[in-house]
Amino acid sequence: MNNFSSALFAETLKMRRSKVPLFTALGFSIMPFAGGFFMIILKDPEAARAMGLISAKAQLMIGVADWPAYFGFLLQAVAAGGLILFSIVTTWVFGREFSDHTVKELLALPTSRAVIVTAKFIVISVWSLAVTLLVFGIALVVGYLIVIPGWSTELLRTSFLGMLGCAILTLGLIPFVALLASIGRGYLPPFGWTILTMVLAQFAAIMGWGDRFPWAIPGLFSGAAGPRAEVLGTHSYIILMIAFFLGLAATFWWWRKADQTR
C-alpha cells in the first residue's frame, strides 16, 4: 500500500508540475463556448447574417437554440473531442517517460511495475473526468448567460449522466493508447493510432457496424446517430468492455516484460 501511495503521489506530482493539464483544460473548454456561439446565431439568424455569420451551418450542426440542442452538441463534442483529449493525456503520462529518458530509472525502482502502471491509469482517469466536469460546469454558465429556453432539472440530470457516460466509455479505449505509447517509446505511435481509430469509427458508423466497433460506441452513445437505445445494444457495451480489458492486460504485460536496453 505504501508503494502504491508513493507511485500515485509521484504521478500526481508530475501532473501538477506540468502545464499540460492547463492546456488540455483550456482546449476542451472551447466546446461549451463554441456551442454557446451557435446558440447566439440560432437565436437571431437575421442579426447573424448582418454580421456575416452563416446561420445555416449552425442549424445543420445543432438545430434550434434551446437547452436540449445545446447539451446534445456538447455530448457529441465530448465523444469526439474526448478521444483526442484523453489520448493526449495518456500519451503524455506514458510517452514522456521515454522522451525524457526516465524510463530506465522507473523500471529500476523497487516498486512493482504493475503498481506504477496502475497509478498512471488512475491519474489519467481522474484528470480526464475532472476536465469533463469542468466543461459541463462552463456549459451551464454559458447557457445561463445567453438565456436559452428548454431548461429542466430532468434534462440536467440526463445530460450530466450522458456526458459522464461518454467520458467513461471513451476512457475504456485509452489502454490501447497507453500500450502504443509504451511499445512505440514516445508520442507519435499513439497519436497515429488515435487518428486511425477515429477514421475507422466514422467508417464503421456509416456502414452500420458502429455498434460492434469499440471506437464508434462513444459517438453513438452521445446520440450523434439517433437515440442510443436504438443504435446500441447490450452487446455494444460488452464489446467495449472486452476491448478495455484486452488493452489493459496488454499494457500491464508489456511493462512487466520491458527491459532497460534503451
PDB file of C-alpha atoms in Angstrom:
ATOM      1  CA  MET A   1       0.000   0.000   0.000  1.00  0.00           C
ATOM      2  CA  ASN A   2       2.919   2.358   0.773  1.00  0.00           C
ATOM      3  CA  ASN A   3       4.446   1.627  -2.623  1.00  0.00           C
ATOM      4  CA  PHE A   4       1.144   2.374  -4.320  1.00  0.00           C
ATOM      5  CA  SER A   5       0.716   5.643  -2.402  1.00  0.00           C
ATOM      6  CA  SER A   6       4.245   6.673  -3.346  1.00  0.00           C
ATOM      7  CA  ALA A   7       3.679   5.833  -7.009  1.00  0.00           C
ATOM      8  CA  LEU A   8       0.381   7.686  -7.070  1.00  0.00           C
ATOM      9  CA  PHE A   9       1.940  10.688  -5.359  1.00  0.00           C
ATOM     10  CA  ALA A  10       4.810  10.714  -7.864  1.00  0.00           C
ATOM     11  CA  GLU A  11       2.464  10.595 -10.874  1.00  0.00           C
ATOM     12  CA  THR A  12       0.252  13.299  -9.378  1.00  0.00           C
ATOM     13  CA  LEU A  13       3.288  15.468  -8.731  1.00  0.00           C
ATOM     14  CA  LYS A  14       4.410  15.092 -12.350  1.00  0.00           C
ATOM     15  CA  MET A  15       0.975  16.222 -13.487  1.00  0.00           C
ATOM     16  CA  ARG A  16       0.856  19.196 -11.103  1.00  0.00           C
ATOM     17  CA  ARG A  17       4.264  20.475 -12.180  1.00  0.00           C
ATOM     18  CA  SER A  18       3.396  20.284 -15.869  1.00  0.00           C
ATOM     19  CA  LYS A  19       1.493  22.802 -17.983  1.00  0.00           C
ATOM     20  CA  VAL A  20      -0.210  20.009 -19.922  1.00  0.00           C
ATOM     21  CA  PRO A  21      -3.253  19.853 -17.561  1.00  0.00           C
ATOM     22  CA  LEU A  22      -3.810  23.579 -18.043  1.00  0.00           C
ATOM     23  CA  PHE A  23      -3.546  23.350 -21.826  1.00  0.00           C
ATOM     24  CA  THR A  24      -5.869  20.342 -22.045  1.00  0.00           C
ATOM     25  CA  ALA A  25      -8.432  22.086 -19.828  1.00  0.00           C
ATOM     26  CA  LEU A  26      -8.270  25.233 -21.963  1.00  0.00           C
ATOM     27  CA  GLY A  27      -8.535  23.242 -25.182  1.00  0.00           C
ATOM     28  CA  PHE A  28     -11.511  21.177 -24.006  1.00  0.00           C
ATOM     29  CA  SER A  29     -13.227  24.274 -22.620  1.00  0.00           C
ATOM     30  CA  ILE A  30     -13.579  25.671 -26.127  1.00  0.00           C
ATOM     31  CA  MET A  31     -16.511  23.299 -26.738  1.00  0.00           C
ATOM     32  CA  PRO A  32     -19.130  24.950 -24.481  1.00  0.00           C
ATOM     33  CA  PHE A  33     -18.149  28.369 -25.823  1.00  0.00           C
ATOM     34  CA  ALA A  34     -18.485  27.086 -29.396  1.00  0.00           C
ATOM     35  CA  GLY A  35     -21.906  25.679 -28.544  1.00  0.00           C
ATOM     36  CA  GLY A  36     -22.906  28.985 -26.957  1.00  0.00           C
ATOM     37  CA  PHE A  37     -21.754  30.822 -30.074  1.00  0.00           C
ATOM     38  CA  PHE A  38     -24.011  28.627 -32.219  1.00  0.00           C
ATOM     39  CA  MET A  39     -26.883  29.241 -29.811  1.00  0.00           C
ATOM     40  CA  ILE A  40     -26.467  33.012 -30.226  1.00  0.00           C
ATOM     41  CA  ILE A  41     -26.535  32.637 -34.007  1.00  0.00           C
ATOM     42  CA  LEU A  42     -29.649  30.465 -33.915  1.00  0.00           C
ATOM     43  CA  LYS A  43     -31.469  32.823 -31.544  1.00  0.00           C
ATOM     44  CA  ASP A  44     -31.231  35.677 -34.042  1.00  0.00           C
ATOM     45  CA  PRO A  45     -30.411  34.440 -37.576  1.00  0.00           C
ATOM     46  CA  GLU A  46     -31.013  37.823 -39.184  1.00  0.00           C
ATOM     47  CA  ALA A  47     -28.549  39.568 -36.902  1.00  0.00           C
ATOM     48  CA  ALA A  48     -26.068  36.760 -37.537  1.00  0.00           C
ATOM     49  CA  ARG A  49     -26.351  37.262 -41.289  1.00  0.00           C
ATOM     50  CA  ALA A  50     -25.910  41.002 -40.862  1.00  0.00           C
ATOM     51  CA  MET A  51     -22.648  40.325 -39.029  1.00  0.00           C
ATOM     52  CA  GLY A  52     -21.506  37.983 -41.791  1.00  0.00           C
ATOM     53  CA  LEU A  53     -22.156  34.801 -39.823  1.00  0.00           C
ATOM     54  CA  ILE A  54     -23.676  31.783 -41.535  1.00  0.00           C
ATOM     55  CA  SER A  55     -26.680  30.596 -39.552  1.00  0.00           C
ATOM     56  CA  ALA A  56     -27.417  27.703 -41.942  1.00  0.00           C
ATOM     57  CA  LYS A  57     -24.289  25.866 -40.799  1.00  0.00           C
ATOM     58  CA  ALA A  58     -25.254  26.373 -37.169  1.00  0.00           C
ATOM     59  CA  GLN A  59     -28.708  24.935 -37.898  1.00  0.00           C
ATOM     60  CA  LEU A  60     -27.157  21.886 -39.540  1.00  0.00           C
ATOM     61  CA  MET A  61     -24.820  21.310 -36.606  1.00  0.00           C
ATOM     62  CA  ILE A  62     -27.217  21.956 -33.724  1.00  0.00           C
ATOM     63  CA  GLY A  63     -30.744  22.647 -34.976  1.00  0.00           C
ATOM     64  CA  VAL A  64     -32.512  25.038 -32.643  1.00  0.00           C
ATOM     65  CA  ALA A  65     -31.488  27.352 -29.819  1.00  0.00           C
ATOM     66  CA  ASP A  66     -32.548  25.509 -26.672  1.00  0.00           C
ATOM     67  CA  TRP A  67     -31.025  23.545 -23.834  1.00  0.00           C
ATOM     68  CA  PRO A  68     -31.665  20.048 -25.301  1.00  0.00           C
ATOM     69  CA  ALA A  69     -29.880  21.003 -28.522  1.00  0.00           C
ATOM     70  CA  TYR A  70     -27.055  22.672 -26.591  1.00  0.00           C
ATOM     71  CA  PHE A  71     -26.490  19.628 -24.395  1.00  0.00           C
ATOM     72  CA  GLY A  72     -26.753  17.362 -27.443  1.00  0.00           C
ATOM     73  CA  PHE A  73     -23.972  19.311 -29.144  1.00  0.00           C
ATOM     74  CA  LEU A  74     -21.806  19.035 -26.018  1.00  0.00           C
ATOM     75  CA  LEU A  75     -22.333  15.279 -25.737  1.00  0.00           C
ATOM     76  CA  GLN A  76     -21.216  14.753 -29.318  1.00  0.00           C
ATOM     77  CA  ALA A  77     -18.274  17.100 -28.817  1.00  0.00           C
ATOM     78  CA  VAL A  78     -17.180  15.192 -25.709  1.00  0.00           C
ATOM     79  CA  ALA A  79     -17.452  11.865 -27.539  1.00  0.00           C
ATOM     80  CA  ALA A  80     -15.313  13.091 -30.465  1.00  0.00           C
ATOM     81  CA  GLY A  81     -13.031  15.549 -28.699  1.00  0.00           C
ATOM     82  CA  GLY A  82     -12.746  13.363 -25.635  1.00  0.00           C
ATOM     83  CA  LEU A  83     -10.916  10.656 -27.548  1.00  0.00           C
ATOM     84  CA  ILE A  84      -8.371  13.214 -28.736  1.00  0.00           C
ATOM     85  CA  LEU A  85      -8.004  14.882 -25.336  1.00  0.00           C
ATOM     86  CA  PHE A  86      -7.799  11.646 -23.341  1.00  0.00           C
ATOM     87  CA  SER A  87      -5.294  10.288 -25.867  1.00  0.00           C
ATOM     88  CA  ILE A  88      -3.126  13.375 -25.410  1.00  0.00           C
ATOM     89  CA  VAL A  89      -3.266  12.933 -21.641  1.00  0.00           C
ATOM     90  CA  THR A  90      -2.431   9.217 -21.866  1.00  0.00           C
ATOM     91  CA  THR A  91       0.322   9.768 -24.395  1.00  0.00           C
ATOM     92  CA  TRP A  92       1.915  12.367 -22.153  1.00  0.00           C
ATOM     93  CA  VAL A  93       1.661  10.251 -18.997  1.00  0.00           C
ATOM     94  CA  PHE A  94       3.230   7.177 -20.630  1.00  0.00           C
ATOM     95  CA  GLY A  95       5.224   8.614 -23.531  1.00  0.00           C
ATOM     96  CA  ARG A  96       7.058  11.275 -21.540  1.00  0.00           C
ATOM     97  CA  GLU A  97       8.960   8.556 -19.677  1.00  0.00           C
ATOM     98  CA  PHE A  98      10.676   7.707 -22.961  1.00  0.00           C
ATOM     99  CA  SER A  99      11.072  11.214 -24.362  1.00  0.00           C
ATOM    100  CA  ASP A 100      12.514  12.425 -21.038  1.00  0.00           C
ATOM    101  CA  HIS A 101      14.685   9.271 -20.767  1.00  0.00           C
ATOM    102  CA  THR A 102      13.360   8.495 -17.296  1.00  0.00           C
ATOM    103  CA  VAL A 103      12.030   5.037 -18.124  1.00  0.00           C
ATOM    104  CA  LYS A 104      15.293   3.320 -17.103  1.00  0.00           C
ATOM    105  CA  GLU A 105      15.086   4.766 -13.616  1.00  0.00           C
ATOM    106  CA  LEU A 106      11.371   3.949 -13.468  1.00  0.00           C
ATOM    107  CA  LEU A 107      11.949   0.296 -14.357  1.00  0.00           C
ATOM    108  CA  ALA A 108      14.780   0.024 -11.832  1.00  0.00           C
ATOM    109  CA  LEU A 109      12.652   1.115  -8.889  1.00  0.00           C
ATOM    110  CA  PRO A 110      11.821  -1.473  -6.197  1.00  0.00           C
ATOM    111  CA  THR A 111       8.169  -0.540  -6.667  1.00  0.00           C
ATOM    112  CA  SER A 112       6.221  -3.085  -8.706  1.00  0.00           C
ATOM    113  CA  ARG A 113       5.745  -2.117 -12.347  1.00  0.00           C
ATOM    114  CA  ALA A 114       2.086  -3.077 -12.059  1.00  0.00           C
ATOM    115  CA  VAL A 115       1.730  -0.548  -9.250  1.00  0.00           C
ATOM    116  CA  ILE A 116       3.362   2.160 -11.383  1.00  0.00           C
ATOM    117  CA  VAL A 117       1.084   1.455 -14.355  1.00  0.00           C
ATOM    118  CA  THR A 118      -1.988   1.374 -12.080  1.00  0.00           C
ATOM    119  CA  ALA A 119      -1.036   4.768 -10.645  1.00  0.00           C
ATOM    120  CA  LYS A 120      -0.652   6.161 -14.155  1.00  0.00           C
ATOM    121  CA  PHE A 121      -4.095   4.944 -15.207  1.00  0.00           C
ATOM    122  CA  ILE A 122      -5.685   6.393 -12.059  1.00  0.00           C
ATOM    123  CA  VAL A 123      -4.123   9.797 -12.735  1.00  0.00           C
ATOM    124  CA  ILE A 124      -5.311   9.663 -16.359  1.00  0.00           C
ATOM    125  CA  SER A 125      -8.872   8.783 -15.310  1.00  0.00           C
ATOM    126  CA  VAL A 126      -9.141  11.446 -12.596  1.00  0.00           C
ATOM    127  CA  TRP A 127      -7.545  14.048 -14.869  1.00  0.00           C
ATOM    128  CA  SER A 128      -9.879  13.266 -17.788  1.00  0.00           C
ATOM    129  CA  LEU A 129     -13.047  13.152 -15.686  1.00  0.00           C
ATOM    130  CA  ALA A 130     -12.106  16.404 -13.935  1.00  0.00           C
ATOM    131  CA  VAL A 131     -11.769  18.174 -17.290  1.00  0.00           C
ATOM    132  CA  THR A 132     -15.128  16.721 -18.381  1.00  0.00           C
ATOM    133  CA  LEU A 133     -16.807  18.066 -15.229  1.00  0.00           C
ATOM    134  CA  LEU A 134     -15.155  21.442 -15.830  1.00  0.00           C
ATOM    135  CA  VAL A 135     -16.612  21.553 -19.335  1.00  0.00           C
ATOM    136  CA  PHE A 136     -20.073  20.707 -18.029  1.00  0.00           C
ATOM    137  CA  GLY A 137     -19.834  23.467 -15.416  1.00  0.00           C
ATOM    138  CA  ILE A 138     -18.723  26.014 -18.016  1.00  0.00           C
ATOM    139  CA  ALA A 139     -21.579  24.909 -20.272  1.00  0.00           C
ATOM    140  CA  LEU A 140     -24.124  25.645 -17.542  1.00  0.00           C
ATOM    141  CA  VAL A 141     -22.711  29.139 -17.044  1.00  0.00           C
ATOM    142  CA  VAL A 142     -22.592  29.879 -20.784  1.00  0.00           C
ATOM    143  CA  GLY A 143     -26.135  28.603 -21.330  1.00  0.00           C
ATOM    144  CA  TYR A 144     -27.417  30.696 -18.428  1.00  0.00           C
ATOM    145  CA  LEU A 145     -25.712  33.860 -19.702  1.00  0.00           C
ATOM    146  CA  ILE A 146     -27.068  33.599 -23.248  1.00  0.00           C
ATOM    147  CA  VAL A 147     -30.579  32.770 -21.931  1.00  0.00           C
ATOM    148  CA  ILE A 148     -31.775  29.799 -23.966  1.00  0.00           C
ATOM    149  CA  PRO A 149     -35.134  28.075 -23.361  1.00  0.00           C
ATOM    150  CA  GLY A 150     -35.988  24.465 -22.580  1.00  0.00           C
ATOM    151  CA  TRP A 151     -34.370  24.095 -19.155  1.00  0.00           C
ATOM    152  CA  SER A 152     -35.477  21.370 -16.756  1.00  0.00           C
ATOM    153  CA  THR A 153     -33.906  19.519 -13.848  1.00  0.00           C
ATOM    154  CA  GLU A 154     -34.590  16.200 -15.594  1.00  0.00           C
ATOM    155  CA  LEU A 155     -32.696  17.427 -18.658  1.00  0.00           C
ATOM    156  CA  LEU A 156     -29.835  18.482 -16.399  1.00  0.00           C
ATOM    157  CA  ARG A 157     -29.693  15.035 -14.824  1.00  0.00           C
ATOM    158  CA  THR A 158     -29.859  13.066 -18.070  1.00  0.00           C
ATOM    159  CA  SER A 159     -27.354  15.352 -19.802  1.00  0.00           C
ATOM    160  CA  PHE A 160     -24.901  15.121 -16.919  1.00  0.00           C
ATOM    161  CA  LEU A 161     -25.148  11.329 -16.853  1.00  0.00           C
ATOM    162  CA  GLY A 162     -24.860  11.253 -20.648  1.00  0.00           C
ATOM    163  CA  MET A 163     -21.703  13.360 -20.655  1.00  0.00           C
ATOM    164  CA  LEU A 164     -20.212  11.302 -17.832  1.00  0.00           C
ATOM    165  CA  GLY A 165     -21.126   8.133 -19.734  1.00  0.00           C
ATOM    166  CA  CYS A 166     -19.423   9.395 -22.897  1.00  0.00           C
ATOM    167  CA  ALA A 167     -16.289  10.184 -20.915  1.00  0.00           C
ATOM    168  CA  ILE A 168     -16.225   6.787 -19.178  1.00  0.00           C
ATOM    169  CA  LEU A 169     -16.793   4.876 -22.421  1.00  0.00           C
ATOM    170  CA  THR A 170     -14.017   6.870 -24.075  1.00  0.00           C
ATOM    171  CA  LEU A 171     -11.691   6.130 -21.161  1.00  0.00           C
ATOM    172  CA  GLY A 172     -12.356   2.453 -21.843  1.00  0.00           C
ATOM    173  CA  LEU A 173     -10.447   2.829 -25.127  1.00  0.00           C
ATOM    174  CA  ILE A 174      -7.435   4.569 -23.586  1.00  0.00           C
ATOM    175  CA  PRO A 175      -5.399   1.453 -22.604  1.00  0.00           C
ATOM    176  CA  PHE A 176      -4.563   0.857 -26.258  1.00  0.00           C
ATOM    177  CA  VAL A 177      -3.145   4.386 -26.460  1.00  0.00           C
ATOM    178  CA  ALA A 178      -1.019   3.651 -23.383  1.00  0.00           C
ATOM    179  CA  LEU A 179       0.130   0.403 -24.989  1.00  0.00           C
ATOM    180  CA  LEU A 180       1.164   2.133 -28.227  1.00  0.00           C
ATOM    181  CA  ALA A 181       2.951   4.884 -26.285  1.00  0.00           C
ATOM    182  CA  SER A 182       4.877   2.163 -24.450  1.00  0.00           C
ATOM    183  CA  ILE A 183       5.670  -0.036 -27.436  1.00  0.00           C
ATOM    184  CA  GLY A 184       6.486   2.960 -29.636  1.00  0.00           C
ATOM    185  CA  ARG A 185       8.529   4.528 -26.813  1.00  0.00           C
ATOM    186  CA  GLY A 186       7.193   8.014 -27.422  1.00  0.00           C
ATOM    187  CA  TYR A 187       4.418  10.222 -28.741  1.00  0.00           C
ATOM    188  CA  LEU A 188       3.979   9.548 -32.468  1.00  0.00           C
ATOM    189  CA  PRO A 189       2.635   5.939 -32.493  1.00  0.00           C
ATOM    190  CA  PRO A 190      -0.256   6.656 -30.078  1.00  0.00           C
ATOM    191  CA  PHE A 191      -1.190   9.815 -31.979  1.00  0.00           C
ATOM    192  CA  GLY A 192      -1.244   7.841 -35.229  1.00  0.00           C
ATOM    193  CA  TRP A 193      -3.348   5.160 -33.540  1.00  0.00           C
ATOM    194  CA  THR A 194      -5.857   7.747 -32.331  1.00  0.00           C
ATOM    195  CA  ILE A 195      -6.288   9.230 -35.799  1.00  0.00           C
ATOM    196  CA  LEU A 196      -6.641   5.769 -37.348  1.00  0.00           C
ATOM    197  CA  THR A 197      -9.315   4.662 -34.876  1.00  0.00           C
ATOM    198  CA  MET A 198     -11.271   7.902 -35.359  1.00  0.00           C
ATOM    199  CA  VAL A 199     -11.326   7.361 -39.129  1.00  0.00           C
ATOM    200  CA  LEU A 200     -12.297   3.705 -38.723  1.00  0.00           C
ATOM    201  CA  ALA A 201     -15.032   4.681 -36.248  1.00  0.00           C
ATOM    202  CA  GLN A 202     -16.566   7.021 -38.829  1.00  0.00           C
ATOM    203  CA  PHE A 203     -16.411   4.315 -41.483  1.00  0.00           C
ATOM    204  CA  ALA A 204     -17.930   1.706 -39.156  1.00  0.00           C
ATOM    205  CA  ALA A 205     -20.786   4.036 -38.214  1.00  0.00           C
ATOM    206  CA  ILE A 206     -21.538   4.824 -41.870  1.00  0.00           C
ATOM    207  CA  MET A 207     -21.545   1.114 -42.770  1.00  0.00           C
ATOM    208  CA  GLY A 208     -23.862   0.304 -39.870  1.00  0.00           C
ATOM    209  CA  TRP A 209     -21.230  -1.590 -37.875  1.00  0.00           C
ATOM    210  CA  GLY A 210     -20.723   1.087 -35.241  1.00  0.00           C
ATOM    211  CA  ASP A 211     -22.492  -0.870 -32.501  1.00  0.00           C
ATOM    212  CA  ARG A 212     -19.836  -3.597 -32.884  1.00  0.00           C
ATOM    213  CA  PHE A 213     -16.769  -1.386 -33.262  1.00  0.00           C
ATOM    214  CA  PRO A 214     -15.499  -0.184 -29.844  1.00  0.00           C
ATOM    215  CA  TRP A 215     -14.148   3.164 -31.063  1.00  0.00           C
ATOM    216  CA  ALA A 216     -17.508   4.110 -32.595  1.00  0.00           C
ATOM    217  CA  ILE A 217     -19.553   3.294 -29.491  1.00  0.00           C
ATOM    218  CA  PRO A 218     -18.920   6.540 -27.507  1.00  0.00           C
ATOM    219  CA  GLY A 219     -20.038   8.604 -30.510  1.00  0.00           C
ATOM    220  CA  LEU A 220     -23.208   6.556 -30.894  1.00  0.00           C
ATOM    221  CA  PHE A 221     -23.821   6.796 -27.150  1.00  0.00           C
ATOM    222  CA  SER A 222     -23.746  10.601 -27.463  1.00  0.00           C
ATOM    223  CA  GLY A 223     -26.764  10.483 -29.774  1.00  0.00           C
ATOM    224  CA  ALA A 224     -24.921  11.503 -32.938  1.00  0.00           C
ATOM    225  CA  ALA A 225     -26.787   8.843 -34.953  1.00  0.00           C
ATOM    226  CA  GLY A 226     -30.063   8.917 -33.021  1.00  0.00           C
ATOM    227  CA  PRO A 227     -31.300   7.745 -29.607  1.00  0.00           C
ATOM    228  CA  ARG A 228     -28.673   5.475 -28.050  1.00  0.00           C
ATOM    229  CA  ALA A 229     -31.262   2.800 -27.207  1.00  0.00           C
ATOM    230  CA  GLU A 230     -31.934   2.386 -30.944  1.00  0.00           C
ATOM    231  CA  VAL A 231     -28.326   2.226 -32.161  1.00  0.00           C
ATOM    232  CA  LEU A 232     -26.610   0.433 -29.274  1.00  0.00           C
ATOM    233  CA  GLY A 233     -27.358  -2.838 -27.559  1.00  0.00           C
ATOM    234  CA  THR A 234     -26.026  -4.764 -24.595  1.00  0.00           C
ATOM    235  CA  HIS A 235     -23.502  -6.393 -26.917  1.00  0.00           C
ATOM    236  CA  SER A 236     -22.014  -2.959 -27.659  1.00  0.00           C
ATOM    237  CA  TYR A 237     -21.055  -2.342 -24.043  1.00  0.00           C
ATOM    238  CA  ILE A 238     -19.750  -5.893 -23.687  1.00  0.00           C
ATOM    239  CA  ILE A 239     -17.542  -5.425 -26.758  1.00  0.00           C
ATOM    240  CA  LEU A 240     -16.161  -2.161 -25.418  1.00  0.00           C
ATOM    241  CA  MET A 241     -15.525  -3.768 -22.024  1.00  0.00           C
ATOM    242  CA  ILE A 242     -13.630  -6.619 -23.699  1.00  0.00           C
ATOM    243  CA  ALA A 243     -11.546  -4.087 -25.626  1.00  0.00           C
ATOM    244  CA  PHE A 244     -10.810  -2.254 -22.374  1.00  0.00           C
ATOM    245  CA  PHE A 245      -9.593  -5.356 -20.560  1.00  0.00           C
ATOM    246  CA  LEU A 246      -7.553  -6.524 -23.568  1.00  0.00           C
ATOM    247  CA  GLY A 247      -5.801  -3.156 -23.805  1.00  0.00           C
ATOM    248  CA  LEU A 248      -5.282  -3.044 -20.057  1.00  0.00           C
ATOM    249  CA  ALA A 249      -3.871  -6.576 -19.909  1.00  0.00           C
ATOM    250  CA  ALA A 250      -1.569  -5.951 -22.883  1.00  0.00           C
ATOM    251  CA  THR A 251      -0.231  -2.745 -21.307  1.00  0.00           C
ATOM    252  CA  PHE A 252       0.481  -4.425 -17.969  1.00  0.00           C
ATOM    253  CA  TRP A 253       2.098  -7.348 -19.771  1.00  0.00           C
ATOM    254  CA  TRP A 254       4.383  -5.044 -21.801  1.00  0.00           C
ATOM    255  CA  TRP A 255       5.544  -3.151 -18.730  1.00  0.00           C
ATOM    256  CA  ARG A 256       6.134  -6.415 -16.885  1.00  0.00           C
ATOM    257  CA  LYS A 257       8.369  -7.673 -19.708  1.00  0.00           C
ATOM    258  CA  ALA A 258      10.005  -4.317 -20.575  1.00  0.00           C
ATOM    259  CA  ASP A 259      13.785  -4.182 -20.392  1.00  0.00           C
ATOM    260  CA  GLN A 260      16.197  -1.299 -19.916  1.00  0.00           C
ATOM    261  CA  THR A 261      18.267  -1.585 -23.075  1.00  0.00           C
ATOM    262  CA  ARG A 262      17.060   1.783 -24.400  1.00  0.00           C
TER     263      ARG A 262
END
